[in-house]
PDB file of C-alpha atoms in Angstrom:
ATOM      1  CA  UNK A   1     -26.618  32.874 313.210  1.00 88.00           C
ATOM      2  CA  UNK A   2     -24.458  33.804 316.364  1.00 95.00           C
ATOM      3  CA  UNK A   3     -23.233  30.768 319.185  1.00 96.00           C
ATOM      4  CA  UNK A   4     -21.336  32.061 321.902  1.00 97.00           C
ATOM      5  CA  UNK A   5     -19.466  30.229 324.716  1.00 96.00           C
ATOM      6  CA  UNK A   6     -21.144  29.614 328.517  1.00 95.00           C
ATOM      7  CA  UNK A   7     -19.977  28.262 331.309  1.00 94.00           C
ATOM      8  CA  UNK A   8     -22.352  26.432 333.993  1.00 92.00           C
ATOM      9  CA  UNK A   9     -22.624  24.462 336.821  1.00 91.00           C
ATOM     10  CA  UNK A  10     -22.873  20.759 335.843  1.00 84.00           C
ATOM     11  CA  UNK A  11     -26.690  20.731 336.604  1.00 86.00           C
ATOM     12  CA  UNK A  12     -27.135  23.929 334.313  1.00 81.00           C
ATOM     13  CA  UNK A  13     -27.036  26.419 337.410  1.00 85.00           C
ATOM     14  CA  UNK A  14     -24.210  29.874 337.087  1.00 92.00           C
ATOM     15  CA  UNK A  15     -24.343  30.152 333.793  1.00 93.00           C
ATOM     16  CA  UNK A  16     -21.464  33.017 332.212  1.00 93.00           C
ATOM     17  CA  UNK A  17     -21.284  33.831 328.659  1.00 95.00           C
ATOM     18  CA  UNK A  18     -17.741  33.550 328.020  1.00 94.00           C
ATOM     19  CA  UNK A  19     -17.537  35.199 324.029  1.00 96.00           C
ATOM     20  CA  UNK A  20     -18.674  38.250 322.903  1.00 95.00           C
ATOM     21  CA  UNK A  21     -17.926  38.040 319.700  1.00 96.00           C
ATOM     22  CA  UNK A  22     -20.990  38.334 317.966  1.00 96.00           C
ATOM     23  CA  UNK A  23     -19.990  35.230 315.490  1.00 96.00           C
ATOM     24  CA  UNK A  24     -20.173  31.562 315.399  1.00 97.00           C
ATOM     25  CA  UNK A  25     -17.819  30.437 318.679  1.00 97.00           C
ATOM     26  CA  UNK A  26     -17.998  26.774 319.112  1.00 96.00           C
ATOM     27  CA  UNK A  27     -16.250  23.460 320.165  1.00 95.00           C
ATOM     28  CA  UNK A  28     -14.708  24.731 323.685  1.00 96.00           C
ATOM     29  CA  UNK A  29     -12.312  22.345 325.353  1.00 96.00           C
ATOM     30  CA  UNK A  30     -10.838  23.473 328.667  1.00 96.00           C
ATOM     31  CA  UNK A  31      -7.244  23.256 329.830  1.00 97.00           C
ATOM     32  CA  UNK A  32      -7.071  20.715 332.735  1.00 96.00           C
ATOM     33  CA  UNK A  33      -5.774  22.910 335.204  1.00 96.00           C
ATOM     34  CA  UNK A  34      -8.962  24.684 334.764  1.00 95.00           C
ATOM     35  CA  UNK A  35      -7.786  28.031 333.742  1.00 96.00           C
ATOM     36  CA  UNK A  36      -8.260  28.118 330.153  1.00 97.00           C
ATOM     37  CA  UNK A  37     -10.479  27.063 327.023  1.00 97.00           C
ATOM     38  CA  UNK A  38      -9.624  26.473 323.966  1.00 98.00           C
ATOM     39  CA  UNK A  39     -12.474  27.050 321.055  1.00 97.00           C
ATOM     40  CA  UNK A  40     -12.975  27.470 317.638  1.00 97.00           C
ATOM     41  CA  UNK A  41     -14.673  31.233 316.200  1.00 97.00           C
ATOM     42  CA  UNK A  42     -14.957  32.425 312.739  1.00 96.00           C
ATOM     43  CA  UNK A  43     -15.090  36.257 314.664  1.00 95.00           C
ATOM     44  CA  UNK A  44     -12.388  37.171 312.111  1.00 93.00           C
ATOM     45  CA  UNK A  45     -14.418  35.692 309.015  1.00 91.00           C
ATOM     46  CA  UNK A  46     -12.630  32.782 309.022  1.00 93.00           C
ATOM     47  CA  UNK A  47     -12.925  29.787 311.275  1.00 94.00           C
ATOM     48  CA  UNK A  48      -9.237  30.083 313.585  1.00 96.00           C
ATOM     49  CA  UNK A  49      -8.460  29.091 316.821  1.00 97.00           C
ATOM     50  CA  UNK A  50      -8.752  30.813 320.499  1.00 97.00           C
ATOM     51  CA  UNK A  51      -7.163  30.316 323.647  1.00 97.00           C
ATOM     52  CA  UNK A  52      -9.971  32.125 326.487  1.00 97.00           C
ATOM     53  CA  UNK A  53      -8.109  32.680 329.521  1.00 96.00           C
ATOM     54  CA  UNK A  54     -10.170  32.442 332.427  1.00 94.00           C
ATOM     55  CA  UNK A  55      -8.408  34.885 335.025  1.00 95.00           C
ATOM     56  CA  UNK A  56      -8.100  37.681 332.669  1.00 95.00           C
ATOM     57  CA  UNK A  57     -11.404  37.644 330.899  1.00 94.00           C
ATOM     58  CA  UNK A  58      -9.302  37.503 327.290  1.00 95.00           C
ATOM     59  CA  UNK A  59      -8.929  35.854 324.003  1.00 96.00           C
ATOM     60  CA  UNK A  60      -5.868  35.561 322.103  1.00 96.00           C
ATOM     61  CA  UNK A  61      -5.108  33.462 318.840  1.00 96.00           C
ATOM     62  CA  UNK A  62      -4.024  30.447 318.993  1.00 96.00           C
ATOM     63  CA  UNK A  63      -3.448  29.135 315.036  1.00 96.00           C
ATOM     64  CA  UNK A  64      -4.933  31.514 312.628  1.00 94.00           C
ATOM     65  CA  UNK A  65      -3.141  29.826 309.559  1.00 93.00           C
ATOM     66  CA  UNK A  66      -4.600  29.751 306.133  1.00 91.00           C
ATOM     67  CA  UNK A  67      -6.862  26.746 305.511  1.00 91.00           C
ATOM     68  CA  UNK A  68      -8.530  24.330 308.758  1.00 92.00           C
ATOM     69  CA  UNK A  69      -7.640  25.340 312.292  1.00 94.00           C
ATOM     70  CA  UNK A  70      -9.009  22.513 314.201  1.00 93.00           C
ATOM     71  CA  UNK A  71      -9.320  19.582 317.003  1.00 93.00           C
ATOM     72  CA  UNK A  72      -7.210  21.141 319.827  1.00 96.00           C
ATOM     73  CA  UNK A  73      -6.717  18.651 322.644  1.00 97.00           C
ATOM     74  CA  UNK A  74      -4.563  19.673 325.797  1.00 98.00           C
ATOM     75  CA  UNK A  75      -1.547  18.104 327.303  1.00 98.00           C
ATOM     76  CA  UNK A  76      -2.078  16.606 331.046  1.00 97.00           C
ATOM     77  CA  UNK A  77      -0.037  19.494 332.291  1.00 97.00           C
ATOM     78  CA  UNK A  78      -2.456  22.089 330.299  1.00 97.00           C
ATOM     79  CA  UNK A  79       1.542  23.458 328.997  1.00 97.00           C
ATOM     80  CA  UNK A  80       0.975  22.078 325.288  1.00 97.00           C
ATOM     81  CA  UNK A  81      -2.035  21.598 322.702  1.00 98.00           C
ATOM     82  CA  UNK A  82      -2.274  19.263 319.810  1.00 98.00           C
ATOM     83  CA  UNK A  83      -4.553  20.502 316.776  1.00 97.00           C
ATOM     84  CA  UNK A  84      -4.733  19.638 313.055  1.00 96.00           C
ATOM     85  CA  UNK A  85      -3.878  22.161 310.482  1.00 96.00           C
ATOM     86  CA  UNK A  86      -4.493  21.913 306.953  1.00 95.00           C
ATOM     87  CA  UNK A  87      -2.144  24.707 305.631  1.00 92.00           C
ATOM     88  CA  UNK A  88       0.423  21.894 304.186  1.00 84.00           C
ATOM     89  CA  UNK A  89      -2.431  20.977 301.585  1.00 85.00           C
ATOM     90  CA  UNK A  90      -3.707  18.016 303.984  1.00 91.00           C
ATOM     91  CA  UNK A  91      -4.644  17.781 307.388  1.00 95.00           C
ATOM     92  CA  UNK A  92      -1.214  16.995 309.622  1.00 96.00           C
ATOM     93  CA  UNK A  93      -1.042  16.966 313.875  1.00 97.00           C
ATOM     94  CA  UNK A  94       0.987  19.827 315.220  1.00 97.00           C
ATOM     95  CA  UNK A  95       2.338  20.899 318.845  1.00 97.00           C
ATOM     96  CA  UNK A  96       1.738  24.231 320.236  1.00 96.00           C
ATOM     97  CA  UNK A  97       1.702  26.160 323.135  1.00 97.00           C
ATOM     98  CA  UNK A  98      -1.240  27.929 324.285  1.00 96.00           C
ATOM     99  CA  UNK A  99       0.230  31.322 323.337  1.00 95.00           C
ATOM    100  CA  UNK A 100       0.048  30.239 319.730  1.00 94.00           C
ATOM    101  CA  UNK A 101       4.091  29.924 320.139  1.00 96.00           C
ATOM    102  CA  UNK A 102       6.516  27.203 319.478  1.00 95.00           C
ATOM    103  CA  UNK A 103       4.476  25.112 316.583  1.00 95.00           C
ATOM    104  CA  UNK A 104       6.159  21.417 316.577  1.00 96.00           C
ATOM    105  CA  UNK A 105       4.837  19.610 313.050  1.00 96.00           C
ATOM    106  CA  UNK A 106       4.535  15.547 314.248  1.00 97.00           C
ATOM    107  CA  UNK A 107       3.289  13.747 311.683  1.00 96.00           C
ATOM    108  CA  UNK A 108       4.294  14.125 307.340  1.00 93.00           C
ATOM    109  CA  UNK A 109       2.029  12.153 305.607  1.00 88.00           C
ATOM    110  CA  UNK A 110       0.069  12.342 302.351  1.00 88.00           C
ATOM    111  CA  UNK A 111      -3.160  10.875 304.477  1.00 89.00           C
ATOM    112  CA  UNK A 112      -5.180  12.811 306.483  1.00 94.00           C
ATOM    113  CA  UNK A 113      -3.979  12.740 310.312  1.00 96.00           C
ATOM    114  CA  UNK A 114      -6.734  14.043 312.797  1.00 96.00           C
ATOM    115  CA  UNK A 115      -8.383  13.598 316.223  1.00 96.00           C
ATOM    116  CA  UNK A 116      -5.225  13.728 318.428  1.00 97.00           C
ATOM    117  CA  UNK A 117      -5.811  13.076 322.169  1.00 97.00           C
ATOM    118  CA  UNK A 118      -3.006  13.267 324.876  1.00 98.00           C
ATOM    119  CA  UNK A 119      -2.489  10.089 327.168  1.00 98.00           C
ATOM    120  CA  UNK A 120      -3.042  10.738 330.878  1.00 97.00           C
ATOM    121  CA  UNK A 121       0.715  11.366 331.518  1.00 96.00           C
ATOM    122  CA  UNK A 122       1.312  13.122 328.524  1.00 96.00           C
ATOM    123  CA  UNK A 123       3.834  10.977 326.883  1.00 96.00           C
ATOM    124  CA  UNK A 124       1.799   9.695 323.547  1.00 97.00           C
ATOM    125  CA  UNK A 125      -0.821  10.798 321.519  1.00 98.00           C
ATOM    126  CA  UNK A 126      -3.872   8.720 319.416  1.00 98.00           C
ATOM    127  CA  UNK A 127      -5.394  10.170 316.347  1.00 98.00           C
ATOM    128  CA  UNK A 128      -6.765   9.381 313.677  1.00 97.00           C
ATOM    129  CA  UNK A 129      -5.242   8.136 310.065  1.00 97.00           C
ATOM    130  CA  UNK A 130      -6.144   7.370 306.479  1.00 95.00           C
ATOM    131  CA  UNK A 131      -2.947   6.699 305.568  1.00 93.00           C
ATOM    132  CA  UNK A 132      -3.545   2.811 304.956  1.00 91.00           C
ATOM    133  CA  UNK A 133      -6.959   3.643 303.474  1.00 91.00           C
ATOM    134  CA  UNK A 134      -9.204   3.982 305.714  1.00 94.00           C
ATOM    135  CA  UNK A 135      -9.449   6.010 308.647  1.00 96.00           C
ATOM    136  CA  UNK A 136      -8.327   4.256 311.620  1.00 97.00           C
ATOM    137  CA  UNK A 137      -6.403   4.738 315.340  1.00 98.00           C
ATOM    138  CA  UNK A 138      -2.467   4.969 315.276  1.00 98.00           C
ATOM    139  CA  UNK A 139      -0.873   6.313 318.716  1.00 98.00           C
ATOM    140  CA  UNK A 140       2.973   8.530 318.792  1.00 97.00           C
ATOM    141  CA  UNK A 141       5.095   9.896 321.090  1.00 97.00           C
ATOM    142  CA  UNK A 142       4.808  13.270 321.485  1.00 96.00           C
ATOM    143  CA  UNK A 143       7.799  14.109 319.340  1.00 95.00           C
ATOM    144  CA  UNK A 144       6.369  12.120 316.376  1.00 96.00           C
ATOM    145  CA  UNK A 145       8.289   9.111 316.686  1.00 96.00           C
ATOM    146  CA  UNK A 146       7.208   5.355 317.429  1.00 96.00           C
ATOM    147  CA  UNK A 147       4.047   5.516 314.963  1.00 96.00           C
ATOM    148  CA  UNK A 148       2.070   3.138 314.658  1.00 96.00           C
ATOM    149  CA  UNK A 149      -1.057   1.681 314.085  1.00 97.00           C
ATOM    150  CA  UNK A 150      -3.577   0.108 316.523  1.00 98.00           C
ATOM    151  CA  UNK A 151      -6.574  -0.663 315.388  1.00 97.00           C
ATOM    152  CA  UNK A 152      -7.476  -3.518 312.778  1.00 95.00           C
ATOM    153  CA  UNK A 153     -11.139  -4.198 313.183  1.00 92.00           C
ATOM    154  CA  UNK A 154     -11.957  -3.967 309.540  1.00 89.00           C
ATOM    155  CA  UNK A 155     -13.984  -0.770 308.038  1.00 90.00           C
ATOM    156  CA  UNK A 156     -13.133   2.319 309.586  1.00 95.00           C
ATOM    157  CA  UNK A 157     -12.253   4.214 312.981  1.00 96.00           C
ATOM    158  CA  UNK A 158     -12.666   7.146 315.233  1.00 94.00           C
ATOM    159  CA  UNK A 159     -13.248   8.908 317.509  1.00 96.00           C
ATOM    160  CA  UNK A 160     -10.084   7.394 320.104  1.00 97.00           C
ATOM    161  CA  UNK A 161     -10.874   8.680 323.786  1.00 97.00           C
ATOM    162  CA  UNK A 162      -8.084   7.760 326.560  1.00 97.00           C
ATOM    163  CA  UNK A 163      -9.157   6.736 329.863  1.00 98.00           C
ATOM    164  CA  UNK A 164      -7.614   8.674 332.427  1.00 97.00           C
ATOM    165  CA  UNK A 165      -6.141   5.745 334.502  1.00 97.00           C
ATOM    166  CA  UNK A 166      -4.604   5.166 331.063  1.00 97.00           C
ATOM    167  CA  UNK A 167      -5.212   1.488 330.932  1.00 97.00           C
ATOM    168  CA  UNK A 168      -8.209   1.740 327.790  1.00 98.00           C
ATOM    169  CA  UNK A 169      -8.724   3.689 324.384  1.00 98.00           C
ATOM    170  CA  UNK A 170     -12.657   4.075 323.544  1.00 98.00           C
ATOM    171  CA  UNK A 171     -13.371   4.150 319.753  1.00 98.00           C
ATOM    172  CA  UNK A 172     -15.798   3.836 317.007  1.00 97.00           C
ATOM    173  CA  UNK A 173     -15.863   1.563 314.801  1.00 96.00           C
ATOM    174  CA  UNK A 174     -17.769   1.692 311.631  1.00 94.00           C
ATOM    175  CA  UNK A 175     -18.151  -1.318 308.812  1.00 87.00           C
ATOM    176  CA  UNK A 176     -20.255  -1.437 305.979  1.00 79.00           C
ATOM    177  CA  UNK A 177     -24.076  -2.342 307.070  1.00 74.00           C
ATOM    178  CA  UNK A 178     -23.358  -2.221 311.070  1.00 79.00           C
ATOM    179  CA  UNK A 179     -23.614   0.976 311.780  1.00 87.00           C
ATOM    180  CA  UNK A 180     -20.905   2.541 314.358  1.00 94.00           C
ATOM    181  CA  UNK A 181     -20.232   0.833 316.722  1.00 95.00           C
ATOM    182  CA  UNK A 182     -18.379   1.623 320.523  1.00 96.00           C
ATOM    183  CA  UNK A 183     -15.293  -0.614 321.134  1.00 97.00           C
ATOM    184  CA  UNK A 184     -12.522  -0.460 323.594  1.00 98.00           C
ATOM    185  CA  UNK A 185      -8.981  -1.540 323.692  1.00 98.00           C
ATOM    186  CA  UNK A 186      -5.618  -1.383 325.398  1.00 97.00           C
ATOM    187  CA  UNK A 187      -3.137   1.410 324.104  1.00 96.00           C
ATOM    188  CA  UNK A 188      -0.957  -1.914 322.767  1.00 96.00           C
ATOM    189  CA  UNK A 189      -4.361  -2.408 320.486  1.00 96.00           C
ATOM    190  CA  UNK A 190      -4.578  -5.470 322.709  1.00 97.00           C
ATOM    191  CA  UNK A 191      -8.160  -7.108 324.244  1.00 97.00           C
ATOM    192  CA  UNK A 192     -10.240  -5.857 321.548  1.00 97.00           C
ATOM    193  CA  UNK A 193     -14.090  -4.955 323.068  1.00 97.00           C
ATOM    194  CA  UNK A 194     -17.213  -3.978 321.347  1.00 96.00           C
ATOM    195  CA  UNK A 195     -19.263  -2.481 324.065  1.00 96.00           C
ATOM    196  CA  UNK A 196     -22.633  -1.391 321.919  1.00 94.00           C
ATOM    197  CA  UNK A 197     -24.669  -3.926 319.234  1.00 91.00           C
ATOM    198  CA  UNK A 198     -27.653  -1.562 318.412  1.00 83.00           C
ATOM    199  CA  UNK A 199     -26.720  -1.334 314.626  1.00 75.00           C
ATOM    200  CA  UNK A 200     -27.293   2.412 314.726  1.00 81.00           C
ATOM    201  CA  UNK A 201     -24.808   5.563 315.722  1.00 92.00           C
ATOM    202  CA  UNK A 202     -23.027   5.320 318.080  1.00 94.00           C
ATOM    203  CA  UNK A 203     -20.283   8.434 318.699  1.00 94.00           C
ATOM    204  CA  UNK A 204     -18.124  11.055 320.854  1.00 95.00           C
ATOM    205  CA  UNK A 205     -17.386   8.274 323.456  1.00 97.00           C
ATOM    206  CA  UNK A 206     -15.750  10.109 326.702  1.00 96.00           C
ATOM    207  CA  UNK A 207     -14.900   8.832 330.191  1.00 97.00           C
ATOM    208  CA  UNK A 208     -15.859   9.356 333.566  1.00 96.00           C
ATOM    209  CA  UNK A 209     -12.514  10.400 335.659  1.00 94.00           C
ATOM    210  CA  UNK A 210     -12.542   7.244 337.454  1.00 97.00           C
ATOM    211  CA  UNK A 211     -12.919   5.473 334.342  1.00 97.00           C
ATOM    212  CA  UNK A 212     -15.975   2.791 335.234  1.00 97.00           C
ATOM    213  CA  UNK A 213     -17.961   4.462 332.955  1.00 97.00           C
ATOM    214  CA  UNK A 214     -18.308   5.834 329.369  1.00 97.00           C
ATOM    215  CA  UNK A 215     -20.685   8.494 328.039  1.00 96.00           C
ATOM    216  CA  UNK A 216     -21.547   8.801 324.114  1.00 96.00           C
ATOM    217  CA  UNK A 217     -24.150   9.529 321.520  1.00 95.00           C
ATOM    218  CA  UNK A 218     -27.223   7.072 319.911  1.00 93.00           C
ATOM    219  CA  UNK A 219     -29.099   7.484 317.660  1.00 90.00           C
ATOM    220  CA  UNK A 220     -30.629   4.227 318.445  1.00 87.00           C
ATOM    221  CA  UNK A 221     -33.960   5.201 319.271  1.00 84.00           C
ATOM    222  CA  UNK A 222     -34.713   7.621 316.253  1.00 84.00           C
ATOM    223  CA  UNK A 223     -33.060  11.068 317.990  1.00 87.00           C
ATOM    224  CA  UNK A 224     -29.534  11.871 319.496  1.00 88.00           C
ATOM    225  CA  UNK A 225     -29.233  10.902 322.988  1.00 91.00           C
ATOM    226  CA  UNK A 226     -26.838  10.356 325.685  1.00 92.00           C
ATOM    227  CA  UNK A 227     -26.203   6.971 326.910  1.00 94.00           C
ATOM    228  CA  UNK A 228     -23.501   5.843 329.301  1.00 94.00           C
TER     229      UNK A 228
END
């Protein structure tokens, strides 16, 4: 089955195809200067990493190493991406720039470290991290230093979204017979707030740019849905 990549208006007007690649292109995530998307094709068989640049109608490669090629998520500045790679026999958090140059490992650890996500100025990153067990939210610098871990709700979590004034981390929090859950917290994993009690899925929180508001996915009444 073939996806390719569109762009549109926000109301679903302008549509461009943006791949031709006659393959499975999927998960685009667009620089924020605008100028760039980064997405995830299995065009060469296997499923690597693509930087689309915007003025010059091309693709190039961004990670195309053996193994998963996944989660890129841009620095403020649009100068540096963040992705998991598997090619060290688990998933690890790595630095690169959008030319596929200068790869910067940050995290060495026998867990699986995913989901990275930049904070608004570009100084820190939250991901994800099994290494105490179960999955949960630890935030570093962007050099890899100052780990540690900020979540301790009990069960398991995901999903961390930054708000872009910087002040709140979205998550999801999942424990045994609750269902997922949407909380919130300060990047100190401070003032701890469950926002949804439906008992059902709740996922993929993201923010609104003035951050007043927060979009995700229920499946609270039977199908998928949006709910802010």
């Amino acid at each position: 089955k073939i996806k390719e990549i569109y762009i549109g208006d926000y109301d679903g007007g302008t549509v461009t195809q943006v791949t031709h690649h006659n393959s499975i292109s999927i998960r685009p995530e667009f620089s924020p200067d605008g100028t760039k998307i980064a997405y995830l094709s299995y065009k060469d068989r296997f499923p690597f990493l693509y930087i689309y640049d915007r003025r010059t109608g091309k693709s190039t490669p961004l990670s195309t190493r053996a193994g998963l090629n996944h989660a890129p998520a841009w620095s403020p500045d649009s100068r540096r991406i963040a992705l998991t790679l598997s090619k060290d026999g688990n998933t690890e958090i790595y630095l690169k720039n959008p030319d596929g140059t200068g790869e910067q490992r940050l995290t060495n650890e026998r867990g699986s470290d995913t989901s990275p996500v930049f904070s608004p100025v570009g100084n820190q990153i939250a991901f994800v991290s099994d290494r105490a067990g179960r999955p949960n939210i630890y935030v570093m610098n962007t050099d890899g230093s100052g780990l540690h871990r900020i979540s301790y709700q009990g069960g398991s979590s995901y999903d961390p979204a930054w708000s872009p004034d910087g002040k709140w981390i979205a998550y999801i929090v999942e424990k045994s017979g609750e269902g997922l859950e949407l909380y919130t917290m300060t990047p100190d994993g401070q003032n701890v707030r469950q926002l949804t009690f439906s008992g059902g899925s709740n996922e993929s929180p993201t923010w609104s740019p003035d951050s007043r508001h927060i979009m995700f996915g229920s499946s609270r009444s039977g199908n998928s849905q949006l709910y802010t």
